[in-house]
Every structure is written in C-alpha cells, then in structure tokens.
Amino acid sequence: MTSEKLDRRKKYTRMVLKDSLLQLLKQKSFSQVTVKEICERADINRSTFYAHYRDQFELLETIEDEIVMDMKQYMNTYNLQEKEDALKMTEKLISYFAAKQEELIILLNVSDETSFERKVREVAQASIRSEWIISEQTDQQLSSYLTAFIISGSVHVLKMWLLGGMEEPPHKMAKLINNLINHGIYGTDWEMFP
C-alpha cells in the first residue's frame, strides 16, 4: 500500500475518532466516556484506537491542542500594538471560532474536567503580555491584573456569543471586544449593535 493511502486512512481514522468523542460529549460528561464507546461510535476496533492514542484523555488533548495551535497562528500573524492589526486578528479569530462553534461549545462545557479553557487563556495571556498592553514601565502586578481582566472578559463574551447562536457577525464582535479592551465601558461605541 502506498504511503499516501496510509496517510489518508490515518487522517480519516483520527477524524472519525475525534468526531465520535465530540458526539459522546454532547450526551455525557467526559469522565463517563470510555474508549469502548468511542470505538463503537466510530465503528473502529480498539486496537486501531490504541494505534493512534493512549486513551480518551490523549484524544481529547489532541482536539484541544489543534484549536490552540490554530489560535497561536492567528495571534502571531498580527502586530497587536497596531489597532488595525488587533481588530483584524480579533475578527479572524472570532470567524475561526464561528467555524468551530460546535467543537468549542463542547470543549468549553467540559472545561471543568479538561484544560481547554486554561490553554486558551494562556495563549491569549502570552500574546497580550508579549506585545499588546504591557510596557516596561507597567508594574508587573498591575499587568497581571490587566491581562486577567481582559482575557476573562473576552473569553466569557465569546462563550456567550457561541452559546447564543452567534447572532452578531464576527466583525461586530471583534469591534466590541477591541473597543472594550482599548477604551473601557465608557469609551466604547455602543452603536455597533443597532
């Protein structure tokens, strides 16, 4: 068999296993999901599962890490010190989240049992600390509070948006988040949601 066929088969198997786990997470908590159930849903035998993943924890971590890596790529593409770039990056990131809505809702709902939300926060914190609001003159403790405030607020706004059916388009959400970050509540243009 050619390596191309093997690669396609490997990709397909991993895709089916990921989809099966996500479907199970719609019905039950992660602590109740077994490898046997994932394999039954995927119509794959357990030895095939173990050829790809150690257990269901590694499978879930792989799903989380793929999204986190995509986030890092979006965030590293833009210079967040430039307002236009920050807005473009936020819009691209929100559009990506919209495309991954189902996965993100599932992953954020199991976040008590997984590290997904923590990983998202760490990526955002690293990006903000490296080039956005933190300057050499900023007090280290103050900068920690600022980044925690910005990240927590942004994550919760995005969760509300995803769970609420994403009624507003990504560009409006990006504008809202960036205005809140850059200008606070009183400096924000509230006319963006007519």
XYZ file of C-alpha atoms in Angstrom, residues 21-193:
173
model
C -15.653 11.662 21.157
C -17.245 15.062 20.498
C -20.629 13.436 19.818
C -20.392 11.473 23.066
C -19.540 14.659 24.965
C -22.861 16.110 23.848
C -24.599 13.329 25.756
C -22.453 12.777 28.834
C -19.570 14.127 30.843
C -16.019 13.296 29.840
C -15.474 11.209 32.988
C -18.220 8.844 31.773
C -16.787 8.336 28.272
C -14.853 5.148 27.619
C -12.556 4.056 24.810
C -15.020 1.231 24.097
C -17.845 3.733 23.484
C -15.668 5.905 21.260
C -14.709 2.853 19.174
C -18.300 1.630 18.888
C -19.498 5.019 17.717
C -16.584 5.318 15.250
C -17.052 1.703 14.097
C -13.359 1.089 14.720
C -11.814 -1.662 16.808
C -9.949 -0.864 19.991
C -6.552 -1.944 18.653
C -6.916 0.688 15.914
C -7.757 3.295 18.551
C -4.666 2.378 20.572
C -2.513 2.611 17.445
C -3.347 6.332 17.429
C -3.968 7.328 21.061
C -3.048 6.036 24.533
C -6.522 6.719 25.912
C -9.505 9.071 25.697
C -7.548 11.736 27.574
C -4.905 11.922 24.860
C -7.619 12.065 22.192
C -9.320 14.993 23.949
C -5.986 16.738 24.452
C -5.239 16.365 20.734
C -8.537 18.057 19.840
C -7.821 20.885 22.269
C -4.234 21.333 21.120
C -5.208 21.602 17.447
C -7.519 24.522 18.217
C -4.932 26.160 20.476
C -2.265 25.860 17.757
C -4.610 27.494 15.253
C -5.224 30.318 17.748
C -1.482 30.844 18.168
C -1.031 31.096 14.399
C -3.748 33.751 14.114
C -2.363 35.726 17.034
C 1.228 35.591 15.802
C 0.272 36.835 12.338
C -0.583 40.332 13.518
C 1.097 43.125 15.460
C -1.283 43.681 18.364
C 0.201 47.086 19.161
C -1.387 48.387 15.959
C -5.125 48.943 16.457
C -5.993 47.922 12.892
C -3.999 44.698 13.195
C -5.523 43.930 16.594
C -9.006 44.362 15.145
C -8.200 42.187 12.100
C -6.712 39.478 14.312
C -9.713 39.515 16.638
C -12.097 39.268 13.686
C -10.135 36.381 12.119
C -10.046 34.582 15.455
C -13.782 35.058 16.015
C -14.534 33.863 12.466
C -12.445 30.769 13.211
C -14.413 30.245 16.444
C -17.661 30.549 14.463
C -16.488 27.826 12.080
C -15.625 25.634 15.073
C -18.737 26.549 17.095
C -19.895 23.023 17.876
C -16.445 21.832 18.956
C -15.811 24.927 21.063
C -19.138 24.747 22.863
C -18.443 21.110 23.746
C -14.870 21.801 24.836
C -15.828 24.839 26.902
C -18.622 22.892 28.578
C -16.226 20.149 29.686
C -13.645 22.705 30.789
C -14.142 21.791 34.458
C -12.705 18.392 33.619
C -10.188 19.440 30.953
C -7.569 22.072 30.425
C -9.022 23.637 27.265
C -10.154 26.958 28.726
C -6.887 27.234 30.666
C -4.936 26.661 27.424
C -6.970 29.337 25.627
C -6.294 31.791 28.447
C -2.557 31.010 28.421
C -2.274 31.618 24.666
C -4.125 34.919 24.974
C -2.091 35.947 28.009
C 1.209 35.212 26.276
C 0.132 37.253 23.274
C -1.055 40.210 25.335
C 1.994 40.194 27.595
C 4.417 39.974 24.694
C 3.169 42.860 22.623
C -0.094 44.469 23.483
C -0.593 46.413 26.705
C 2.458 45.523 28.720
C 5.272 48.017 28.558
C 8.495 48.180 30.521
C 7.044 50.947 32.692
C 3.958 48.917 33.659
C 4.036 47.483 37.158
C 4.249 43.673 36.986
C 1.363 43.121 39.430
C -0.813 45.637 37.603
C -0.051 43.995 34.264
C -1.105 40.617 35.694
C -4.430 42.085 36.800
C -4.978 43.817 33.463
C -4.320 40.704 31.397
C -6.517 38.565 33.687
C -9.350 41.092 33.349
C -9.045 41.370 29.568
C -8.760 37.647 28.966
C -11.544 36.591 31.339
C -13.914 39.171 29.922
C -13.104 38.288 26.326
C -13.446 34.540 26.906
C -16.821 34.968 28.617
C -18.123 37.307 25.912
C -17.126 34.754 23.275
C -18.758 31.922 25.240
C -21.995 33.919 25.443
C -21.805 34.638 21.721
C -21.187 30.978 20.801
C -23.908 29.663 23.112
C -26.326 32.387 21.987
C -26.240 31.257 18.362
C -23.728 33.835 17.100
C -26.381 36.378 16.100
C -23.854 39.172 15.611
C -21.307 38.755 12.795
C -17.627 38.271 13.721
C -16.620 41.805 12.675
C -19.111 43.330 15.145
C -17.928 41.062 17.954
C -14.312 41.930 17.151
C -15.137 45.636 17.268
C -16.965 45.239 20.585
C -14.134 43.298 22.247
C -11.416 45.606 20.928
C -13.354 48.725 21.967
C -13.848 47.341 25.470
C -10.168 46.456 25.740
C -8.879 49.737 24.336
C -11.443 52.196 25.710
C -13.323 50.526 28.553
C -17.047 50.697 29.115
C -17.395 54.470 28.800
C -15.251 54.840 25.686
C -16.958 52.066 23.748
C -19.077 52.708 20.652
C -22.367 51.100 21.665
C -23.941 51.942 18.311
C -22.347 48.873 16.735
C -25.418 46.762 17.617
